[in-house]
PDB file of C-alpha atoms and ligand atoms in Angstrom:
ATOM      1  CA  MET A   1       3.681  -6.510  -2.736  1.00  0.00           C
ATOM      2  CA  PHE A   2       2.252  -8.499  -5.677  1.00  0.00           C
ATOM      3  CA  ASN A   3      -1.133 -10.220  -5.217  1.00  0.00           C
ATOM      4  CA  ILE A   4      -2.569 -12.871  -7.514  1.00  0.00           C
ATOM      5  CA  ILE A   5      -6.027 -14.383  -7.875  1.00  0.00           C
ATOM      6  CA  LEU A   6      -5.945 -17.899  -9.295  1.00  0.00           C
ATOM      7  CA  PHE A   7      -9.373 -18.211 -10.811  1.00  0.00           C
ATOM      8  CA  GLY A   8     -11.294 -21.052 -12.428  1.00  0.00           C
ATOM      9  CA  PRO A   9     -14.101 -23.572 -12.037  1.00  0.00           C
ATOM     10  CA  PRO A  10     -13.985 -26.455  -9.523  1.00  0.00           C
ATOM     11  CA  GLY A  11     -11.300 -28.924 -10.593  1.00  0.00           C
ATOM     12  CA  SER A  12      -9.462 -26.504 -12.897  1.00  0.00           C
ATOM     13  CA  GLY A  13      -6.214 -26.971 -10.953  1.00  0.00           C
ATOM     14  CA  LYS A  14      -6.185 -23.911  -8.663  1.00  0.00           C
ATOM     15  CA  GLY A  15      -4.951 -25.816  -5.611  1.00  0.00           C
ATOM     16  CA  THR A  16      -2.357 -27.793  -7.582  1.00  0.00           C
ATOM     17  CA  GLN A  17      -0.864 -24.716  -9.253  1.00  0.00           C
ATOM     18  CA  SER A  18      -1.096 -22.615  -6.060  1.00  0.00           C
ATOM     19  CA  GLU A  19       1.357 -24.919  -4.301  1.00  0.00           C
ATOM     20  CA  LYS A  20       3.974 -24.331  -7.009  1.00  0.00           C
ATOM     21  CA  LEU A  21       3.344 -20.594  -7.356  1.00  0.00           C
ATOM     22  CA  ILE A  22       3.586 -19.786  -3.637  1.00  0.00           C
ATOM     23  CA  PHE A  23       6.918 -21.581  -3.498  1.00  0.00           C
ATOM     24  CA  LYS A  24       8.371 -19.768  -6.522  1.00  0.00           C
ATOM     25  CA  TYR A  25       7.096 -16.272  -5.652  1.00  0.00           C
ATOM     26  CA  GLU A  26       7.116 -16.584  -1.831  1.00  0.00           C
ATOM     27  CA  LEU A  27       3.449 -15.702  -1.535  1.00  0.00           C
ATOM     28  CA  LYS A  28       1.028 -16.447   1.289  1.00  0.00           C
ATOM     29  CA  HIS A  29      -1.571 -18.958   0.047  1.00  0.00           C
ATOM     30  CA  LEU A  30      -5.137 -18.068   1.017  1.00  0.00           C
ATOM     31  CA  SER A  31      -7.587 -20.790  -0.015  1.00  0.00           C
ATOM     32  CA  THR A  32     -11.091 -20.317   1.344  1.00  0.00           C
ATOM     33  CA  GLY A  33     -11.849 -23.985   0.621  1.00  0.00           C
ATOM     34  CA  ASP A  34      -8.887 -25.081   2.778  1.00  0.00           C
ATOM     35  CA  LEU A  35      -9.796 -22.586   5.533  1.00  0.00           C
ATOM     36  CA  LEU A  36     -13.390 -23.857   5.575  1.00  0.00           C
ATOM     37  CA  ARG A  37     -12.318 -27.532   5.625  1.00  0.00           C
ATOM     38  CA  SER A  38     -10.033 -26.752   8.548  1.00  0.00           C
ATOM     39  CA  GLU A  39     -12.984 -25.168  10.408  1.00  0.00           C
ATOM     40  CA  ILE A  40     -15.022 -28.312   9.677  1.00  0.00           C
ATOM     41  CA  ALA A  41     -12.222 -30.572  10.946  1.00  0.00           C
ATOM     42  CA  SER A  42     -12.063 -28.529  14.180  1.00  0.00           C
ATOM     43  CA  GLN A  43     -15.871 -28.738  14.453  1.00  0.00           C
ATOM     44  CA  THR A  44     -16.209 -25.001  15.040  1.00  0.00           C
ATOM     45  CA  GLU A  45     -19.611 -23.347  14.815  1.00  0.00           C
ATOM     46  CA  LEU A  46     -18.525 -21.681  11.550  1.00  0.00           C
ATOM     47  CA  GLY A  47     -17.381 -25.047  10.177  1.00  0.00           C
ATOM     48  CA  LEU A  48     -20.603 -26.826  11.073  1.00  0.00           C
ATOM     49  CA  GLU A  49     -22.646 -24.085   9.388  1.00  0.00           C
ATOM     50  CA  ALA A  50     -20.407 -24.011   6.278  1.00  0.00           C
ATOM     51  CA  LYS A  51     -20.538 -27.802   5.916  1.00  0.00           C
ATOM     52  CA  LYS A  52     -24.290 -27.665   5.170  1.00  0.00           C
ATOM     53  CA  PHE A  53     -23.619 -25.541   2.066  1.00  0.00           C
ATOM     54  CA  MET A  54     -20.427 -27.301   0.958  1.00  0.00           C
ATOM     55  CA  ASN A  55     -21.939 -30.773   1.047  1.00  0.00           C
ATOM     56  CA  LYS A  56     -24.647 -29.591  -1.360  1.00  0.00           C
ATOM     57  CA  GLY A  57     -22.136 -27.924  -3.700  1.00  0.00           C
ATOM     58  CA  GLU A  58     -23.453 -24.452  -2.839  1.00  0.00           C
ATOM     59  CA  LEU A  59     -21.438 -21.371  -1.946  1.00  0.00           C
ATOM     60  CA  VAL A  60     -21.035 -20.482   1.733  1.00  0.00           C
ATOM     61  CA  PRO A  61     -22.546 -17.029   2.528  1.00  0.00           C
ATOM     62  CA  ASP A  62     -20.375 -14.053   1.551  1.00  0.00           C
ATOM     63  CA  GLU A  63     -20.069 -12.601   5.075  1.00  0.00           C
ATOM     64  CA  VAL A  64     -18.530 -15.845   6.365  1.00  0.00           C
ATOM     65  CA  VAL A  65     -15.766 -16.068   3.763  1.00  0.00           C
ATOM     66  CA  ILE A  66     -15.092 -12.322   3.703  1.00  0.00           C
ATOM     67  CA  GLY A  67     -14.615 -12.451   7.498  1.00  0.00           C
ATOM     68  CA  MET A  68     -12.161 -15.325   7.158  1.00  0.00           C
ATOM     69  CA  ILE A  69     -10.111 -13.515   4.498  1.00  0.00           C
ATOM     70  CA  SER A  70     -10.134 -10.285   6.486  1.00  0.00           C
ATOM     71  CA  SER A  71      -8.667 -12.103   9.526  1.00  0.00           C
ATOM     72  CA  ALA A  72      -6.092 -13.899   7.359  1.00  0.00           C
ATOM     73  CA  LEU A  73      -4.899 -10.592   5.864  1.00  0.00           C
ATOM     74  CA  GLU A  74      -4.635  -9.049   9.330  1.00  0.00           C
ATOM     75  CA  ASN A  75      -2.703 -12.060  10.625  1.00  0.00           C
ATOM     76  CA  ASN A  76      -0.076 -11.832   7.849  1.00  0.00           C
ATOM     77  CA  PRO A  77       1.133  -8.203   7.970  1.00  0.00           C
ATOM     78  CA  HIS A  78       4.608  -8.953   6.615  1.00  0.00           C
ATOM     79  CA  SER A  79       3.675 -11.114   3.647  1.00  0.00           C
ATOM     80  CA  LYS A  80       5.411 -10.340   0.319  1.00  0.00           C
ATOM     81  CA  GLY A  81       2.073 -10.887  -1.388  1.00  0.00           C
ATOM     82  CA  PHE A  82      -1.006 -13.109  -1.369  1.00  0.00           C
ATOM     83  CA  LEU A  83      -2.235 -15.828  -3.678  1.00  0.00           C
ATOM     84  CA  PHE A  84      -6.018 -16.050  -3.479  1.00  0.00           C
ATOM     85  CA  ASP A  85      -7.361 -19.487  -4.441  1.00  0.00           C
ATOM     86  CA  GLY A  86     -11.124 -20.027  -4.557  1.00  0.00           C
ATOM     87  CA  PHE A  87     -11.757 -16.432  -3.473  1.00  0.00           C
ATOM     88  CA  PRO A  88     -13.414 -14.157  -4.513  1.00  0.00           C
ATOM     89  CA  ARG A  89     -16.336 -16.224  -5.808  1.00  0.00           C
ATOM     90  CA  THR A  90     -19.023 -13.534  -6.051  1.00  0.00           C
ATOM     91  CA  GLU A  91     -18.973  -9.874  -7.090  1.00  0.00           C
ATOM     92  CA  ALA A  92     -19.657  -8.901  -3.457  1.00  0.00           C
ATOM     93  CA  GLN A  93     -16.558 -10.838  -2.367  1.00  0.00           C
ATOM     94  CA  ALA A  94     -14.496  -9.152  -5.112  1.00  0.00           C
ATOM     95  CA  ALA A  95     -15.615  -5.679  -4.024  1.00  0.00           C
ATOM     96  CA  ALA A  96     -14.873  -6.523  -0.369  1.00  0.00           C
ATOM     97  CA  LEU A  97     -11.417  -7.821  -1.281  1.00  0.00           C
ATOM     98  CA  ASP A  98     -10.615  -4.608  -3.168  1.00  0.00           C
ATOM     99  CA  GLN A  99     -11.518  -2.618  -0.039  1.00  0.00           C
ATOM    100  CA  LEU A 100      -9.472  -4.856   2.277  1.00  0.00           C
ATOM    101  CA  LEU A 101      -6.426  -4.563   0.011  1.00  0.00           C
ATOM    102  CA  LYS A 102      -6.884  -0.799  -0.256  1.00  0.00           C
ATOM    103  CA  PHE A 103      -6.582  -0.557   3.560  1.00  0.00           C
ATOM    104  CA  LYS A 104      -3.242  -2.332   3.163  1.00  0.00           C
ATOM    105  CA  GLN A 105      -2.295   0.092   0.358  1.00  0.00           C
ATOM    106  CA  THR A 106      -2.077  -2.678  -2.180  1.00  0.00           C
ATOM    107  CA  GLU A 107      -4.227  -4.267  -4.912  1.00  0.00           C
ATOM    108  CA  ILE A 108      -4.673  -7.314  -7.140  1.00  0.00           C
ATOM    109  CA  GLY A 109      -1.827  -7.514  -9.683  1.00  0.00           C
ATOM    110  CA  VAL A 110      -3.338 -10.130 -11.971  1.00  0.00           C
ATOM    111  CA  VAL A 111      -6.241 -12.590 -12.187  1.00  0.00           C
ATOM    112  CA  LEU A 112      -5.067 -15.815 -13.817  1.00  0.00           C
ATOM    113  CA  ALA A 113      -8.137 -17.642 -15.145  1.00  0.00           C
ATOM    114  CA  LEU A 114      -7.624 -21.350 -15.827  1.00  0.00           C
ATOM    115  CA  GLN A 115      -9.619 -22.655 -18.808  1.00  0.00           C
ATOM    116  CA  VAL A 116     -10.711 -26.308 -18.603  1.00  0.00           C
ATOM    117  CA  CYS A 117     -13.658 -27.970 -20.390  1.00  0.00           C
ATOM    118  CA  GLU A 118     -16.532 -29.303 -18.307  1.00  0.00           C
ATOM    119  CA  GLU A 119     -15.983 -32.954 -19.220  1.00  0.00           C
ATOM    120  CA  GLU A 120     -12.379 -32.770 -17.908  1.00  0.00           C
ATOM    121  CA  LEU A 121     -13.497 -30.975 -14.697  1.00  0.00           C
ATOM    122  CA  ILE A 122     -16.021 -33.707 -13.896  1.00  0.00           C
ATOM    123  CA  LYS A 123     -13.504 -36.440 -14.663  1.00  0.00           C
ATOM    124  CA  ARG A 124     -10.844 -34.882 -12.387  1.00  0.00           C
ATOM    125  CA  LEU A 125     -13.206 -34.280  -9.464  1.00  0.00           C
ATOM    126  CA  LEU A 126     -14.852 -37.717  -9.533  1.00  0.00           C
ATOM    127  CA  ASN A 127     -11.433 -39.303  -9.869  1.00  0.00           C
ATOM    128  CA  ARG A 128     -10.168 -37.451  -6.785  1.00  0.00           C
ATOM    129  CA  GLY A 129     -13.386 -38.411  -4.998  1.00  0.00           C
ATOM    130  CA  LEU A 130     -12.326 -42.065  -5.166  1.00  0.00           C
ATOM    131  CA  THR A 131      -9.556 -41.384  -2.636  1.00  0.00           C
ATOM    132  CA  SER A 132      -9.834 -37.845  -1.171  1.00  0.00           C
ATOM    133  CA  GLY A 133     -12.642 -38.410   1.284  1.00  0.00           C
ATOM    134  CA  ARG A 134     -14.070 -35.026   0.206  1.00  0.00           C
ATOM    135  CA  PRO A 135     -17.850 -35.497   0.346  1.00  0.00           C
ATOM    136  CA  ASP A 136     -18.319 -32.876  -2.413  1.00  0.00           C
ATOM    137  CA  ASP A 137     -16.132 -34.893  -4.834  1.00  0.00           C
ATOM    138  CA  ASN A 138     -17.562 -38.384  -4.572  1.00  0.00           C
ATOM    139  CA  ASN A 139     -21.110 -37.590  -5.694  1.00  0.00           C
ATOM    140  CA  GLY A 140     -21.794 -36.765  -9.359  1.00  0.00           C
ATOM    141  CA  GLU A 141     -24.817 -34.611  -8.521  1.00  0.00           C
ATOM    142  CA  VAL A 142     -22.848 -32.470  -6.057  1.00  0.00           C
ATOM    143  CA  VAL A 143     -19.970 -32.104  -8.539  1.00  0.00           C
ATOM    144  CA  LYS A 144     -22.477 -30.859 -11.149  1.00  0.00           C
ATOM    145  CA  ALA A 145     -24.069 -28.516  -8.580  1.00  0.00           C
ATOM    146  CA  ARG A 146     -20.625 -26.970  -7.893  1.00  0.00           C
ATOM    147  CA  ILE A 147     -20.119 -26.330 -11.614  1.00  0.00           C
ATOM    148  CA  ILE A 148     -23.621 -24.817 -11.957  1.00  0.00           C
ATOM    149  CA  GLU A 149     -22.934 -22.579  -8.930  1.00  0.00           C
ATOM    150  CA  TYR A 150     -19.718 -21.467 -10.636  1.00  0.00           C
ATOM    151  CA  HIS A 151     -21.586 -20.421 -13.811  1.00  0.00           C
ATOM    152  CA  LYS A 152     -24.408 -18.765 -11.847  1.00  0.00           C
ATOM    153  CA  LYS A 153     -22.385 -16.744  -9.330  1.00  0.00           C
ATOM    154  CA  THR A 154     -18.631 -16.988  -9.845  1.00  0.00           C
ATOM    155  CA  SER A 155     -17.914 -16.528 -13.552  1.00  0.00           C
ATOM    156  CA  ALA A 156     -19.134 -12.900 -13.158  1.00  0.00           C
ATOM    157  CA  VAL A 157     -16.085 -12.255 -10.960  1.00  0.00           C
ATOM    158  CA  ALA A 158     -13.889 -12.460 -14.080  1.00  0.00           C
ATOM    159  CA  ASP A 159     -16.068  -9.777 -15.726  1.00  0.00           C
ATOM    160  CA  TYR A 160     -15.635  -7.617 -12.619  1.00  0.00           C
ATOM    161  CA  TYR A 161     -11.828  -7.722 -12.970  1.00  0.00           C
ATOM    162  CA  ARG A 162     -11.940  -7.430 -16.788  1.00  0.00           C
ATOM    163  CA  ARG A 163     -13.175  -3.876 -16.223  1.00  0.00           C
ATOM    164  CA  PHE A 164      -9.783  -3.147 -14.679  1.00  0.00           C
ATOM    165  CA  ASP A 165      -7.893  -5.103 -17.366  1.00  0.00           C
ATOM    166  CA  LYS A 166      -6.593  -7.605 -14.821  1.00  0.00           C
ATOM    167  CA  VAL A 167      -7.724 -10.926 -16.305  1.00  0.00           C
ATOM    168  CA  VAL A 168      -5.502 -13.269 -18.286  1.00  0.00           C
ATOM    169  CA  GLU A 169      -6.927 -16.558 -19.553  1.00  0.00           C
ATOM    170  CA  VAL A 170      -4.520 -19.483 -19.330  1.00  0.00           C
ATOM    171  CA  PRO A 171      -5.128 -22.988 -20.786  1.00  0.00           C
ATOM    172  CA  GLY A 172      -5.636 -25.355 -17.836  1.00  0.00           C
ATOM    173  CA  GLU A 173      -5.374 -28.641 -19.740  1.00  0.00           C
ATOM    174  CA  GLY A 174      -2.042 -30.382 -20.291  1.00  0.00           C
ATOM    175  CA  THR A 175       0.601 -31.409 -17.782  1.00  0.00           C
ATOM    176  CA  VAL A 176       0.889 -29.642 -14.427  1.00  0.00           C
ATOM    177  CA  ASP A 177       4.359 -28.367 -15.428  1.00  0.00           C
ATOM    178  CA  GLU A 178       3.200 -27.003 -18.794  1.00  0.00           C
ATOM    179  CA  ILE A 179       0.366 -25.076 -17.124  1.00  0.00           C
ATOM    180  CA  PHE A 180       2.730 -23.797 -14.429  1.00  0.00           C
ATOM    181  CA  GLU A 181       5.097 -22.453 -17.127  1.00  0.00           C
ATOM    182  CA  SER A 182       2.228 -20.609 -18.838  1.00  0.00           C
ATOM    183  CA  LEU A 183       1.153 -19.072 -15.506  1.00  0.00           C
ATOM    184  CA  CYS A 184       4.723 -17.949 -14.734  1.00  0.00           C
ATOM    185  CA  ALA A 185       5.054 -16.403 -18.208  1.00  0.00           C
ATOM    186  CA  GLU A 186       1.932 -14.303 -17.575  1.00  0.00           C
ATOM    187  CA  ILE A 187       3.134 -13.273 -14.114  1.00  0.00           C
ATOM    188  CA  ALA A 188       6.471 -12.183 -15.600  1.00  0.00           C
ATOM    189  CA  LYS A 189       4.609  -9.770 -17.913  1.00  0.00           C
ATOM    190  CA  ARG A 190       2.801  -8.081 -14.999  1.00  0.00           C
ATOM    191  CA  LYS A 191       4.979  -8.377 -11.904  1.00  0.00           C
ATOM    192  CA  PRO A 192       7.102  -5.276 -11.245  1.00  0.00           C
TER     193      PRO A 192
HETATM  194  P1  LIG B 201     -12.758 -25.255  -2.965  1.00  0.00           P
HETATM  195  O1  LIG B 201     -11.995 -26.032  -1.992  1.00  0.00           O
HETATM  196  O2  LIG B 201     -12.268 -23.890  -3.333  1.00  0.00           O
HETATM  197  O3  LIG B 201     -12.952 -26.161  -4.208  1.00  0.00           O
HETATM  198  P2  LIG B 201     -13.256 -25.854  -5.743  1.00  0.00           P
HETATM  199  O4  LIG B 201     -12.981 -24.483  -6.237  1.00  0.00           O
HETATM  200  O5  LIG B 201     -14.620 -26.382  -5.945  1.00  0.00           O
HETATM  201  O6  LIG B 201     -12.221 -26.638  -6.484  1.00  0.00           O
HETATM  202  P3  LIG B 201     -11.188 -27.696  -6.082  1.00  0.00           P
HETATM  203  O7  LIG B 201     -10.321 -27.332  -4.964  1.00  0.00           O
HETATM  204  O8  LIG B 201     -11.916 -28.966  -5.975  1.00  0.00           O
HETATM  205  O9  LIG B 201     -10.395 -27.643  -7.466  1.00  0.00           O
HETATM  206  P4  LIG B 201      -9.138 -26.813  -7.898  1.00  0.00           P
HETATM  207  O10 LIG B 201      -9.470 -25.866  -9.002  1.00  0.00           O
HETATM  208  O11 LIG B 201      -8.385 -26.256  -6.718  1.00  0.00           O
HETATM  209  O12 LIG B 201      -8.314 -28.000  -8.558  1.00  0.00           O
HETATM  210  P5  LIG B 201      -7.254 -28.968  -7.853  1.00  0.00           P
HETATM  211  O13 LIG B 201      -5.887 -28.424  -8.031  1.00  0.00           O
HETATM  212  O14 LIG B 201      -7.705 -29.307  -6.484  1.00  0.00           O
HETATM  213  O15 LIG B 201     -14.276 -25.048  -2.460  1.00  0.00           O
HETATM  214  C1  LIG B 201     -15.036 -26.099  -1.909  1.00  0.00           C
HETATM  215  C2  LIG B 201     -16.349 -25.546  -1.381  1.00  0.00           C
HETATM  216  O16 LIG B 201     -16.094 -24.594  -0.328  1.00  0.00           O
HETATM  217  C3  LIG B 201     -17.204 -24.769  -2.407  1.00  0.00           C
HETATM  218  O17 LIG B 201     -18.024 -25.614  -3.169  1.00  0.00           O
HETATM  219  C4  LIG B 201     -18.006 -23.844  -1.485  1.00  0.00           C
HETATM  220  O18 LIG B 201     -19.067 -24.540  -0.887  1.00  0.00           O
HETATM  221  C5  LIG B 201     -16.999 -23.492  -0.377  1.00  0.00           C
HETATM  222  N1  LIG B 201     -16.240 -22.268  -0.694  1.00  0.00           N
HETATM  223  C6  LIG B 201     -14.895 -22.183  -0.908  1.00  0.00           C
HETATM  224  N2  LIG B 201     -14.547 -20.913  -1.159  1.00  0.00           N
HETATM  225  C7  LIG B 201     -15.688 -20.182  -1.117  1.00  0.00           C
HETATM  226  C8  LIG B 201     -15.972 -18.809  -1.328  1.00  0.00           C
HETATM  227  N3  LIG B 201     -15.000 -17.925  -1.654  1.00  0.00           N
HETATM  228  N4  LIG B 201     -17.264 -18.389  -1.206  1.00  0.00           N
HETATM  229  C9  LIG B 201     -18.253 -19.259  -0.877  1.00  0.00           C
HETATM  230  N5  LIG B 201     -18.048 -20.577  -0.682  1.00  0.00           N
HETATM  231  C10 LIG B 201     -16.773 -21.039  -0.791  1.00  0.00           C
HETATM  232  O19 LIG B 201      -7.373 -30.224  -8.827  1.00  0.00           O
HETATM  233  C11 LIG B 201      -8.512 -31.044  -8.859  1.00  0.00           C
HETATM  234  C12 LIG B 201      -8.077 -32.462  -9.240  1.00  0.00           C
HETATM  235  O20 LIG B 201      -7.520 -32.426 -10.566  1.00  0.00           O
HETATM  236  C13 LIG B 201      -6.968 -33.023  -8.331  1.00  0.00           C
HETATM  237  O21 LIG B 201      -7.172 -34.392  -8.157  1.00  0.00           O
HETATM  238  C14 LIG B 201      -5.669 -32.783  -9.135  1.00  0.00           C
HETATM  239  O22 LIG B 201      -4.681 -33.692  -8.842  1.00  0.00           O
HETATM  240  C15 LIG B 201      -6.172 -32.907 -10.563  1.00  0.00           C
HETATM  241  N6  LIG B 201      -5.402 -32.074 -11.492  1.00  0.00           N
HETATM  242  C16 LIG B 201      -4.919 -30.829 -11.279  1.00  0.00           C
HETATM  243  N7  LIG B 201      -4.265 -30.382 -12.370  1.00  0.00           N
HETATM  244  C17 LIG B 201      -4.354 -31.368 -13.295  1.00  0.00           C
HETATM  245  C18 LIG B 201      -3.866 -31.499 -14.638  1.00  0.00           C
HETATM  246  N8  LIG B 201      -3.186 -30.520 -15.246  1.00  0.00           N
HETATM  247  N9  LIG B 201      -4.159 -32.640 -15.311  1.00  0.00           N
HETATM  248  C19 LIG B 201      -4.872 -33.648 -14.712  1.00  0.00           C
HETATM  249  N10 LIG B 201      -5.336 -33.585 -13.438  1.00  0.00           N
HETATM  250  C20 LIG B 201      -5.079 -32.449 -12.742  1.00  0.00           C
END
């Protein structure tokens, strides 16, 4: 089993590249953003609570997302590996993920960290906001709040995995195919 974390700030291309990577490597895609939006669409209690944080560009509490990932891992016992997208986003989430994977006798193989400048992130998110209907994309203040939240709480997750020599920085600007090739080249160096 080979597990990947696709890491990076909001708008760095995690979702876009995840779609291509899960197809090539036959991985199960676990995106906490997608799971939360699906809870919101179904108007569950969890979704209604999460929406309050997401619409302000703030992180949803750790216990909520850790619970969702724990259930997703349990529900996919025969997966060849997982691609985590948008998770973990705090050190507490990273430590919880390590424990959950240990129970499954596996671990994170590599953390691929997409590097994109702030100006490009804002441009991409506001541009998507014109058509996506995502309330956290169509408001400049919320987009900025998401980036601030990333620097305050999430960038430390890369430091957490650097301690275990698992982080590889990959340029996230250029065409989608160019970035995909760089990601695959890094996976090839680490995947057994
Ligand atoms: P989430 O859904 O995870 O969103 P995000 O990380 O803020 O980022 P995005 O999905 O918007 O960007 P992305 O990096 O996936 O880029 P994408 O490929 O989409 O989280 C949303 C919210 O949920 C959070 O704010 C938080 O409230 C909550 N949440 C989620 N997970 C959580 C957790 N673990 N803990 C707590 N709270 C959590 O691309 C973006 C745009 O750029 C697209 O339009 C795309 O077409 C375009 N694009 C992609 N690649 C390129 C390229 N190479 N060139 C030009 N444009 C490109």
